[in-house]
PDB file of C-alpha atoms and ligand atoms in Angstrom:
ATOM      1  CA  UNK A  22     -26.924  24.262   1.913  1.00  0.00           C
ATOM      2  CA  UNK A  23     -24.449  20.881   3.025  1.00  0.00           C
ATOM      3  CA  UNK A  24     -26.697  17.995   2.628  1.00  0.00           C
ATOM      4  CA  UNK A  25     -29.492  19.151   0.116  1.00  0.00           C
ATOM      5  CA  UNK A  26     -26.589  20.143  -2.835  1.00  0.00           C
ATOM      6  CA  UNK A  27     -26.699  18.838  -6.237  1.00  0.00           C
ATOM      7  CA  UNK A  28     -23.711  16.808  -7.262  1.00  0.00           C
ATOM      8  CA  UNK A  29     -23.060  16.849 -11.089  1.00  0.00           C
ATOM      9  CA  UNK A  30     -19.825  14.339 -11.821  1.00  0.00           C
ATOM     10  CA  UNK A  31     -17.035  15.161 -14.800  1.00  0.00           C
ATOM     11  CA  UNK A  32     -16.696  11.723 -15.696  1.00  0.00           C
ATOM     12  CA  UNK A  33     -14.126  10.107 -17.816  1.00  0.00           C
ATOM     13  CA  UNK A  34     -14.343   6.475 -18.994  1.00  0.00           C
ATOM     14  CA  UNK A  35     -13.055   3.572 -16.698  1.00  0.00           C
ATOM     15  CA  UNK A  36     -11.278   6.945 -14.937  1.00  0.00           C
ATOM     16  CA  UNK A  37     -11.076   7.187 -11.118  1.00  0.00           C
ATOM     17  CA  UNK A  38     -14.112   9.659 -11.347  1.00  0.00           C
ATOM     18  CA  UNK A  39     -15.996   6.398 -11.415  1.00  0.00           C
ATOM     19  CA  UNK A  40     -15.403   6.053  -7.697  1.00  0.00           C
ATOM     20  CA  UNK A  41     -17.523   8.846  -6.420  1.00  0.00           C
ATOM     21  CA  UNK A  42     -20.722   7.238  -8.975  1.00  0.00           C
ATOM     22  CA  UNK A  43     -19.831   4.477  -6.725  1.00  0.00           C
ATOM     23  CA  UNK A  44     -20.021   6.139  -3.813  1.00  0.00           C
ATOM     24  CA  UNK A  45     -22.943   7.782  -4.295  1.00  0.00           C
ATOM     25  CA  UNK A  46     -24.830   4.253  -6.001  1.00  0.00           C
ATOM     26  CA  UNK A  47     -23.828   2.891  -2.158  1.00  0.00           C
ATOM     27  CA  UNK A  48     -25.590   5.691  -0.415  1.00  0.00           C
ATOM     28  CA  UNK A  49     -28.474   5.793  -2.755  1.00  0.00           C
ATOM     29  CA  UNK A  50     -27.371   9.820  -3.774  1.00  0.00           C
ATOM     30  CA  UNK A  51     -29.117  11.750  -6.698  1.00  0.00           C
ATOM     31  CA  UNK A  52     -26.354  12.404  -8.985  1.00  0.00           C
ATOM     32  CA  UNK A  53     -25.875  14.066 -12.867  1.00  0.00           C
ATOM     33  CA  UNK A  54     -22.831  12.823 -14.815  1.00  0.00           C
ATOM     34  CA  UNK A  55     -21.196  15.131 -17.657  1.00  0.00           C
ATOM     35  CA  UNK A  56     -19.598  12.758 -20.014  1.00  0.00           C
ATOM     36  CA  UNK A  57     -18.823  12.008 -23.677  1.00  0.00           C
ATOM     37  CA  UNK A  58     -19.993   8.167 -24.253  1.00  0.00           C
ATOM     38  CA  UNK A  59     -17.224   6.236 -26.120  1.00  0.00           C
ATOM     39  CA  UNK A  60     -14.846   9.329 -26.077  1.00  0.00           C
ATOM     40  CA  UNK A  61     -12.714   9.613 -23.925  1.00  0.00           C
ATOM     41  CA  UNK A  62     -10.140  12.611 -25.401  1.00  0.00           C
ATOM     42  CA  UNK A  63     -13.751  14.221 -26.092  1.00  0.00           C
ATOM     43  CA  UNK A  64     -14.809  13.848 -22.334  1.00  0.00           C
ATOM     44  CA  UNK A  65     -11.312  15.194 -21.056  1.00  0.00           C
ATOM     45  CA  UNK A  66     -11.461  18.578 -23.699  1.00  0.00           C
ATOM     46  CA  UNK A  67     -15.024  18.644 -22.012  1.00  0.00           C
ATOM     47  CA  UNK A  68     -13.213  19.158 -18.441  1.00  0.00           C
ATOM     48  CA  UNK A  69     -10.656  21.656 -19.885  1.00  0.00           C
ATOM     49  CA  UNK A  70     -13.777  23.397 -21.033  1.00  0.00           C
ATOM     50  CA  UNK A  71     -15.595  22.939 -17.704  1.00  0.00           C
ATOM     51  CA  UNK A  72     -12.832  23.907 -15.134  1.00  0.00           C
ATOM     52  CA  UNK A  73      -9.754  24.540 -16.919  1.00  0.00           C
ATOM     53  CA  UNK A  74      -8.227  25.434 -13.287  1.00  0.00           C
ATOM     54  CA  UNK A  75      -7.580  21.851 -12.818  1.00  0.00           C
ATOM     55  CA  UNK A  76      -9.211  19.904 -15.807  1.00  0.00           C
ATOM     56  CA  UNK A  77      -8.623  16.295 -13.901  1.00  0.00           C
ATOM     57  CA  UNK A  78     -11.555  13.540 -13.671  1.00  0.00           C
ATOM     58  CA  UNK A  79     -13.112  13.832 -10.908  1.00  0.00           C
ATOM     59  CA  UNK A  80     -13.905  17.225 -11.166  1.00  0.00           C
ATOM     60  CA  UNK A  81     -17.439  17.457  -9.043  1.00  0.00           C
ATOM     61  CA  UNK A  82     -19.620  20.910  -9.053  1.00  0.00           C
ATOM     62  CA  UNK A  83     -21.348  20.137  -4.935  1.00  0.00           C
ATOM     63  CA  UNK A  84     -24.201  22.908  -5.637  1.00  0.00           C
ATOM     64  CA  UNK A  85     -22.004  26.401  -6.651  1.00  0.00           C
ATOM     65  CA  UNK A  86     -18.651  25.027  -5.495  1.00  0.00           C
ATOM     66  CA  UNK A  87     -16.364  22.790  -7.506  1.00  0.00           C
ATOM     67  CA  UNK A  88     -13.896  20.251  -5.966  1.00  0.00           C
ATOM     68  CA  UNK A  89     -11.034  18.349  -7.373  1.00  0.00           C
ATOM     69  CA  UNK A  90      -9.504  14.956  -5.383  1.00  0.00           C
ATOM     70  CA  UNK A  91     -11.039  11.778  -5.402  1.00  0.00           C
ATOM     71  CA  UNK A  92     -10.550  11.293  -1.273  1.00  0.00           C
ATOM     72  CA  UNK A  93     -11.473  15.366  -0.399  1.00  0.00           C
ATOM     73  CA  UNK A  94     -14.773  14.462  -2.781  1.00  0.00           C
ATOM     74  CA  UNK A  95     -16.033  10.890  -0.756  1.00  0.00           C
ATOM     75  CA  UNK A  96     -14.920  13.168   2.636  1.00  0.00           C
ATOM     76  CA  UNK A  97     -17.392  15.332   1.793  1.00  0.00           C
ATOM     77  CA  UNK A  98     -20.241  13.481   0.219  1.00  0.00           C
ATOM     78  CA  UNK A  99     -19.852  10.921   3.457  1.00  0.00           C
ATOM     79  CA  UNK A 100     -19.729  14.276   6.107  1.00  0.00           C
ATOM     80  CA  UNK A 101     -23.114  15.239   4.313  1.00  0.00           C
ATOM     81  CA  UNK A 102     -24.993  12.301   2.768  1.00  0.00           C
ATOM     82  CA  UNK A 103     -23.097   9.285   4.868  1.00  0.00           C
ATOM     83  CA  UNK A 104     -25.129   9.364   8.341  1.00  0.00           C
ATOM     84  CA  UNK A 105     -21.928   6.941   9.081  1.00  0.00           C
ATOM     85  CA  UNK A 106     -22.287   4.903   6.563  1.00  0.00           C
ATOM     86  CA  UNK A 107     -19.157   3.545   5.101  1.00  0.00           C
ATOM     87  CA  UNK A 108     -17.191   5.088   7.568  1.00  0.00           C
ATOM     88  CA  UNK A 109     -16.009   2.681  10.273  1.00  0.00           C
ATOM     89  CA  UNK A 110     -17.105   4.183  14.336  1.00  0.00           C
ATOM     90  CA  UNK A 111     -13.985   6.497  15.132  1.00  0.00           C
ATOM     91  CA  UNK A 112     -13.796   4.234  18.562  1.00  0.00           C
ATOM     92  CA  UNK A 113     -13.093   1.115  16.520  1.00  0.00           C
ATOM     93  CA  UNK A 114      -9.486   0.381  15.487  1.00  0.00           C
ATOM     94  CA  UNK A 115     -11.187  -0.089  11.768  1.00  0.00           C
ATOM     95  CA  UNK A 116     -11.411   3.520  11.712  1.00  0.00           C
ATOM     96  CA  UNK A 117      -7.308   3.892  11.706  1.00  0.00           C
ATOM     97  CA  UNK A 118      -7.260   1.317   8.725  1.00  0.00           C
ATOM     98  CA  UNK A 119     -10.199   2.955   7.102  1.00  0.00           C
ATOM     99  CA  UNK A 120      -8.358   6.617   7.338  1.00  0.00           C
ATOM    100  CA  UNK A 121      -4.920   5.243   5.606  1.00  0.00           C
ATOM    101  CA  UNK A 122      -6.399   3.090   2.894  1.00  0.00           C
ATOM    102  CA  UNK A 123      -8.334   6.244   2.265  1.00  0.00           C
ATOM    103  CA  UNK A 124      -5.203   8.409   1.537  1.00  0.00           C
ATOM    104  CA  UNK A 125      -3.101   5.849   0.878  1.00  0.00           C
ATOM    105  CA  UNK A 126      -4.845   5.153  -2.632  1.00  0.00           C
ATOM    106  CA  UNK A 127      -3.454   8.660  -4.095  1.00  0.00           C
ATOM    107  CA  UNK A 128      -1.009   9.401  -1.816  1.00  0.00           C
ATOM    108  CA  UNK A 129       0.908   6.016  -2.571  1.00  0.00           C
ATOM    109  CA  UNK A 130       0.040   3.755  -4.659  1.00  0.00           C
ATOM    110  CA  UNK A 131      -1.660   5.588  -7.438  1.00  0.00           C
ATOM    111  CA  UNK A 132       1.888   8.356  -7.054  1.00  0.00           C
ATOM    112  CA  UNK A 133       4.530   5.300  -6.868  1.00  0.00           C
ATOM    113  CA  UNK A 134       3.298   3.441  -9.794  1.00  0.00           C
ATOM    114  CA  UNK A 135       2.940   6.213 -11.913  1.00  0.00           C
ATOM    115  CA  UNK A 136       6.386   7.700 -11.019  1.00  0.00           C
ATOM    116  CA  UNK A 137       7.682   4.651 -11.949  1.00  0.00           C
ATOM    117  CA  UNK A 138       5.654   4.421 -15.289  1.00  0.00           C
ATOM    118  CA  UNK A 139       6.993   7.342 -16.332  1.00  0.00           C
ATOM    119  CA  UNK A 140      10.161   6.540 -15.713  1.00  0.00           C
ATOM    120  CA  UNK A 141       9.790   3.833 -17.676  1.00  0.00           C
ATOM    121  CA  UNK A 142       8.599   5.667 -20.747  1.00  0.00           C
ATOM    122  CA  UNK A 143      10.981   8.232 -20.569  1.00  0.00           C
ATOM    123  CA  UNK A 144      13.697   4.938 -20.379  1.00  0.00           C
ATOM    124  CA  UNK A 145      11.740   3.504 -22.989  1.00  0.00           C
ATOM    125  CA  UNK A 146      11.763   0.411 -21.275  1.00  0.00           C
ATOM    126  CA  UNK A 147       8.999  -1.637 -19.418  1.00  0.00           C
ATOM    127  CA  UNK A 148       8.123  -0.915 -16.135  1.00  0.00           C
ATOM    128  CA  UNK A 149       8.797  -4.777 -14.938  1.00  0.00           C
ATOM    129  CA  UNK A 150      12.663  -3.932 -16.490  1.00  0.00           C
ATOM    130  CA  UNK A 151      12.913  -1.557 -14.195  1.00  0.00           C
ATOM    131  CA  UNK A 152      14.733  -1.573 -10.635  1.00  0.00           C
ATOM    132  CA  UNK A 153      11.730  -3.247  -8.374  1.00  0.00           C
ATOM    133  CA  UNK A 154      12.869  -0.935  -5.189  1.00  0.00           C
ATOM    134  CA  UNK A 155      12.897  -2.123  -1.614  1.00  0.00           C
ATOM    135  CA  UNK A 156      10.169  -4.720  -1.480  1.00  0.00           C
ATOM    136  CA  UNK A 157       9.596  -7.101   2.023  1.00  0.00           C
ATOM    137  CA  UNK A 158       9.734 -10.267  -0.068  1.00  0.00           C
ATOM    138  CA  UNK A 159      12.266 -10.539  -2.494  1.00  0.00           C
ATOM    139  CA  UNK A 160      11.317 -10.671  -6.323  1.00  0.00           C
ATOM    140  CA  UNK A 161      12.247 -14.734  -7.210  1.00  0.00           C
ATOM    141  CA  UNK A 162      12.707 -13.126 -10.592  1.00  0.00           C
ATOM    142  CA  UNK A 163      14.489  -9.941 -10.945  1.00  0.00           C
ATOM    143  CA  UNK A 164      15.213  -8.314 -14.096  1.00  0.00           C
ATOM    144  CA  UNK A 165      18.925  -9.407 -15.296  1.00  0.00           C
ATOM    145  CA  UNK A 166      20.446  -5.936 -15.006  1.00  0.00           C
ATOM    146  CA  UNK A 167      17.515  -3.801 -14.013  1.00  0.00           C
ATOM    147  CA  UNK A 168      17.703  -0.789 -16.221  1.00  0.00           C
ATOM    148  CA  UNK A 169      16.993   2.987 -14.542  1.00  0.00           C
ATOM    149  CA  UNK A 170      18.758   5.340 -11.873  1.00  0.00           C
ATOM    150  CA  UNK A 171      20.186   2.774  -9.001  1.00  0.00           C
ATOM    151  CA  UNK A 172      18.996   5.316  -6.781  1.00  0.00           C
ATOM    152  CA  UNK A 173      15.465   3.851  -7.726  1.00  0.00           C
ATOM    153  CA  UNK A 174      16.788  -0.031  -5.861  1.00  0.00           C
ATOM    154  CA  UNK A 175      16.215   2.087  -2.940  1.00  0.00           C
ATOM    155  CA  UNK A 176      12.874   3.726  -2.490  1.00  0.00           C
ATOM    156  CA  UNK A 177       9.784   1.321  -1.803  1.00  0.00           C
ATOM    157  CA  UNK A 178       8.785  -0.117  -5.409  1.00  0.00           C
ATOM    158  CA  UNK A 179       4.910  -0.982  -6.391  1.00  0.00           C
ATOM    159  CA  UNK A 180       5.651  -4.474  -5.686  1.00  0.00           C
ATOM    160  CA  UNK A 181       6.185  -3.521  -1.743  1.00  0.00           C
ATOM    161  CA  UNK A 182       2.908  -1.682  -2.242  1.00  0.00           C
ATOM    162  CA  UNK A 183       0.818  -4.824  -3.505  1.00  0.00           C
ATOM    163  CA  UNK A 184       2.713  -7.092  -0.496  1.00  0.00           C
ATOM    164  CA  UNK A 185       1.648  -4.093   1.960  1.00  0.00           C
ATOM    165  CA  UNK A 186      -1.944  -4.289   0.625  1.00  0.00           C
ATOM    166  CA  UNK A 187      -1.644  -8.028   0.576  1.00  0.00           C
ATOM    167  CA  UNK A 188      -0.943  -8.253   4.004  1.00  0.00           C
ATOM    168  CA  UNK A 189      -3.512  -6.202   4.999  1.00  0.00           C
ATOM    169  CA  UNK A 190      -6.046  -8.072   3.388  1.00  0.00           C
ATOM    170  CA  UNK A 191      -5.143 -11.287   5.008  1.00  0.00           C
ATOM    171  CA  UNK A 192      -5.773 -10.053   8.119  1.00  0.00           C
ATOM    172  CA  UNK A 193      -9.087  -8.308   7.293  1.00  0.00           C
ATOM    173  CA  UNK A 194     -12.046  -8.840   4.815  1.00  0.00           C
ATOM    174  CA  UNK A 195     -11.421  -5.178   3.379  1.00  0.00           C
ATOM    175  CA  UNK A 196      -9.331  -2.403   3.397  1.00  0.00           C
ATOM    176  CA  UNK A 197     -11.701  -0.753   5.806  1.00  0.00           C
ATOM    177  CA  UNK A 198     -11.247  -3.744   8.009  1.00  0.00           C
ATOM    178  CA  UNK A 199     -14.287  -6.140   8.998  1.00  0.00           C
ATOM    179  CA  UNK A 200     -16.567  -4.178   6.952  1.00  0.00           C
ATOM    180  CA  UNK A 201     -16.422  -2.080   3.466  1.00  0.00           C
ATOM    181  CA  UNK A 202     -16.211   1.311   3.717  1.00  0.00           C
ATOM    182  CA  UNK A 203     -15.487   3.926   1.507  1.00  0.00           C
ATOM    183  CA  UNK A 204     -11.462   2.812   1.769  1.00  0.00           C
ATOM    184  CA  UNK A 205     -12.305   0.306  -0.276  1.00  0.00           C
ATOM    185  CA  UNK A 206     -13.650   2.403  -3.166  1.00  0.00           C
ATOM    186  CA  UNK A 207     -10.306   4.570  -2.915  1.00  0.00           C
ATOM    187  CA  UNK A 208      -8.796   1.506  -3.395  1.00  0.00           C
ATOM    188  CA  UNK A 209     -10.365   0.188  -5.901  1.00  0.00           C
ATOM    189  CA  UNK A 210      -8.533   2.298  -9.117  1.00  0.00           C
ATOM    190  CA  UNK A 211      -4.973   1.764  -7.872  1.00  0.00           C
ATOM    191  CA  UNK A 212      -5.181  -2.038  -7.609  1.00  0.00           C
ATOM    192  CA  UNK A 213      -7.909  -2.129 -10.948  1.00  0.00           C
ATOM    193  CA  UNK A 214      -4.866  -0.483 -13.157  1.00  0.00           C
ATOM    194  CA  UNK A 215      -1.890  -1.988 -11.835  1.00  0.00           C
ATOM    195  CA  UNK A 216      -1.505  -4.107 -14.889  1.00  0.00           C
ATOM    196  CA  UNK A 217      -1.681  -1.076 -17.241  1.00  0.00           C
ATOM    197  CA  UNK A 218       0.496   1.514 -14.989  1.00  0.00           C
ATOM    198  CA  UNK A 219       2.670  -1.015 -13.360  1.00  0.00           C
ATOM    199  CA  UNK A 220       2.626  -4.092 -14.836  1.00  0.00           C
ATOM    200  CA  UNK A 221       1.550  -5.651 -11.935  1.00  0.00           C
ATOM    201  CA  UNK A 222       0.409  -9.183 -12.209  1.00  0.00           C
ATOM    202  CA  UNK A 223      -2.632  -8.854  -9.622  1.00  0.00           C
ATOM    203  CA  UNK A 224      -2.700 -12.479 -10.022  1.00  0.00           C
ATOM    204  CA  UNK A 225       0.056 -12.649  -7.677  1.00  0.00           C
ATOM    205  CA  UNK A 226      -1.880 -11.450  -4.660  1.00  0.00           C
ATOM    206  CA  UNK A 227      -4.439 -14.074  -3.617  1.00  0.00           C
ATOM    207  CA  UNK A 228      -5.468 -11.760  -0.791  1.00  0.00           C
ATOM    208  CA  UNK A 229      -6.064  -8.727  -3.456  1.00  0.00           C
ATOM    209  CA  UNK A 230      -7.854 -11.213  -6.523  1.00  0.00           C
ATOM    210  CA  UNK A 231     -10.558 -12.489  -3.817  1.00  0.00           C
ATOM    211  CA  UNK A 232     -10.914  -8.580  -2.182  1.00  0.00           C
ATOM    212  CA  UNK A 233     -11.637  -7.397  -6.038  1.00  0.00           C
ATOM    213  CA  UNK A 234     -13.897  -9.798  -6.669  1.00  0.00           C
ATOM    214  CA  UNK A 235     -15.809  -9.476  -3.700  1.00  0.00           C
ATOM    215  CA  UNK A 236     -16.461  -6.066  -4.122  1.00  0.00           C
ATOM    216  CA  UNK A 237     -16.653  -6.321  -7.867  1.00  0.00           C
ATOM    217  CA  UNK A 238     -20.364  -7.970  -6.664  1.00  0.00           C
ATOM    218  CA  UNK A 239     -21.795  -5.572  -4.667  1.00  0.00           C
ATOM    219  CA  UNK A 240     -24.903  -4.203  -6.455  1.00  0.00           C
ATOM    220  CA  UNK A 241     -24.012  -0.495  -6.471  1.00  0.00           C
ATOM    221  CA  UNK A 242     -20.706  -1.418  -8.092  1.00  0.00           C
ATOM    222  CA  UNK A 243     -22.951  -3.091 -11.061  1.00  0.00           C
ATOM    223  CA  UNK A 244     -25.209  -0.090 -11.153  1.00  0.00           C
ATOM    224  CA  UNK A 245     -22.007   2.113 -11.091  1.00  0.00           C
ATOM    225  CA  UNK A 246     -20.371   0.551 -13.893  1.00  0.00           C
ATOM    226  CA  UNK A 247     -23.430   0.494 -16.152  1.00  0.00           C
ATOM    227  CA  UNK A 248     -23.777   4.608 -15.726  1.00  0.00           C
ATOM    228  CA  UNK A 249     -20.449   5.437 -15.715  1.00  0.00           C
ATOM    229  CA  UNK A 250     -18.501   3.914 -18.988  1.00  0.00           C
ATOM    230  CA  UNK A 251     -21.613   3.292 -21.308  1.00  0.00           C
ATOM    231  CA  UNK A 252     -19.373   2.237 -24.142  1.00  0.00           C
ATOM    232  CA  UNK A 253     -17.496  -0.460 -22.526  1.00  0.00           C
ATOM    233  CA  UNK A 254     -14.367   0.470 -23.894  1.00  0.00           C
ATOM    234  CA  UNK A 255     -11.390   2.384 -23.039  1.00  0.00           C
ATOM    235  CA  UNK A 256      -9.299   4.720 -25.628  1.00  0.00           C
ATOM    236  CA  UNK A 257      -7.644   1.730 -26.845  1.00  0.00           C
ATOM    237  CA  UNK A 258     -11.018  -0.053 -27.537  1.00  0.00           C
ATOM    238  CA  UNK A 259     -10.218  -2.677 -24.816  1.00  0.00           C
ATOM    239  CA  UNK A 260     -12.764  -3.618 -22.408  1.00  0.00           C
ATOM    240  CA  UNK A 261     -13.121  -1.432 -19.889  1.00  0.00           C
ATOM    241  CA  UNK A 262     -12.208  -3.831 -16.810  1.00  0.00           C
ATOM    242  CA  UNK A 263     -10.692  -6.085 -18.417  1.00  0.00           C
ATOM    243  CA  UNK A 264      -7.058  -5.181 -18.988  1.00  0.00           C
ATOM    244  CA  UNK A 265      -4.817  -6.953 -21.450  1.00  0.00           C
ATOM    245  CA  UNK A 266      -3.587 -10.281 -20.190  1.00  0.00           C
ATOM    246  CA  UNK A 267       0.063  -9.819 -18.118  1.00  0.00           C
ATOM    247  CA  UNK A 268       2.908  -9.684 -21.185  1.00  0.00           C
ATOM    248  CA  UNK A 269       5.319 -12.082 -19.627  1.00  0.00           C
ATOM    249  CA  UNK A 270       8.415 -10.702 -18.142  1.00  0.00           C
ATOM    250  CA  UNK A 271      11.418 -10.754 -20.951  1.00  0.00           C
ATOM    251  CA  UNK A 272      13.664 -13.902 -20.254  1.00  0.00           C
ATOM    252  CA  UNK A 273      16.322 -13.093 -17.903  1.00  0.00           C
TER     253      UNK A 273
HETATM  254  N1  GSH B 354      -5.290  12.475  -7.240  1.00  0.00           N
HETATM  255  C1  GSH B 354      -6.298  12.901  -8.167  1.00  0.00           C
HETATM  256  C2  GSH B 354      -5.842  12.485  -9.588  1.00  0.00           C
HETATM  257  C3  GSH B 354      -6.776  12.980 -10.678  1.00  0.00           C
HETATM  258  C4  GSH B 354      -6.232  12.552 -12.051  1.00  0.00           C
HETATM  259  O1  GSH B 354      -5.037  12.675 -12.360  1.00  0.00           O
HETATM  260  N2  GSH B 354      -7.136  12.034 -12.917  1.00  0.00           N
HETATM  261  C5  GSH B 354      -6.713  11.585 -14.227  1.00  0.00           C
HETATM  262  C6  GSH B 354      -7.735  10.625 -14.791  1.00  0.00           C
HETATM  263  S1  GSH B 354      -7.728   9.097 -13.947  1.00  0.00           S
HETATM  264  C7  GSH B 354      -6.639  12.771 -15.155  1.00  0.00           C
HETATM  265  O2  GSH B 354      -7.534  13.571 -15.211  1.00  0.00           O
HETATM  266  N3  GSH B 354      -5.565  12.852 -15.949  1.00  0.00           N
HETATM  267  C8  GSH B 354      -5.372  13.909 -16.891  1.00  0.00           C
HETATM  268  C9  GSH B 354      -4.128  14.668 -16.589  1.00  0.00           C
HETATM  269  O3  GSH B 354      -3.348  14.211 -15.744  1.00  0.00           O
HETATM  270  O4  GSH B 354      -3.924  15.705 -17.179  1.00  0.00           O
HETATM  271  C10 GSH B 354      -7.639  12.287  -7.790  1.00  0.00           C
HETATM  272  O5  GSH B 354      -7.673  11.186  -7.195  1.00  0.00           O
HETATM  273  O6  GSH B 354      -8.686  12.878  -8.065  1.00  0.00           O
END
């Protein structure tokens, strides 16, 4: 039955499958995790094993049903374990914001910056040689001749994504607007691994590095973290969190 259902979590390391353990830290949710520690190829063969339909992290089994999509999984776990929590009131204009950072996380920027990435590796360039796309404020340093399809100077870049997310974040404490909400744990992974998919200097975005850090403190983001990557370390043996500093851009 909705509500009383057990919730077991195919987790990879410092994956976005660590966004519904934060969710359900937040609500205070009984949860199981299935999960390689320190093995990360070992935890995705797991999946394949698990659900080989879709072997993708998340993967959730919600009592006998199994459901794939970060943003379908906190829809559900908030319709049956939120009593409106995390969700702004549908009267409030917060609830519009709330709704589009929700899909936009996926739907946007997670898609555009990994398009572009693997452009980029099928280029063999860097994603920061690429063409930056249609952006609201103007790179002041552009690539000297920007290597990839010129088609790609036209279709919104990752950098017009961080200036979107930027502007929204001047305006409002969080992506769900005066409050957090479960927006801002969709948006959490896309903005976390800009540096690794898009070379995206987070840096940058003043807005963005005080919004991460703010919700970086809240105690069931702590309590998440410890449960969810128990080795510390991605596949690379970097800490987990802590990407490798910004390589500079190649002199123009
Ligand atoms: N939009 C999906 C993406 C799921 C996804 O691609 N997860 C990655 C891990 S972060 C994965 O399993 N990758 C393995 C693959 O693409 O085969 C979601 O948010 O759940």
């Amino acid at each position: 039955m909705p509500g009383t259902d057990t919730i077991n979590i195919h987790h990879i390391e410092g994956r976005r499958s660590f966004r519904v353990i934060w969710l359900c830290e937040e609500l205070g949710l009984p949860y199981t995790l299935s999960l390689k520690p320190g093995d990360i190829f070992g935890s995705l063969m797991a999946i394949r094993e698990a659900y080989p339909a879709m072997p993708v992290a998340p993967v959730v089994e919600y009592g006998d049903q199994w459901i794939v999509e970060t943003g379908a999984i906190l829809d559900v776990i908030l319709a049956h374990h939120g009593d409106g929590r995390l969700v702004p009131d549908k009267s409030s204009p917060d609830f519009i914001s709330h709704c589009q950072w929700m899909h936009f996380a996926e739907g946007s920027a997670a898609s555009r910056m990994l398009s572009e990435r693997f452009v980029a590796l099928t280029l063999g360039v860097n994603p920061d040689e690429l063409h930056e796309g249609y952006r609201q404020k103007p790179s002041a340093n552009p690539p000297a001749e920007p290597a990839g399809p010129p088609q790609l100077a036209f279709m919104v870049g990752s950098r017009c994504l961080f200036d979107f997310m930027e502007d929204h974040l001047s305006a409002h404490p969080y992506f769900g607007g005066a409050d957090f909400s479960a927006a801002d744990i969709m948006m959490h992974f896309p903005i976390q691994v800009a540096r690794l998919i898009a070379w995206i200097d987070t840096s940058q975005y003043q807005q963005i590095l005080r919004w991460q850090k703010q919700v970086e403190q809240r105690p069931a983001f702590k309590a998440a973290l410890a449960r969810a990557n128990p080795s510390g370390a991605d596949e690379f043996g970097q800490p987990l969190n802590e990407p490798p500093p910004f390589p500079p851009r190649p002199a123009a």
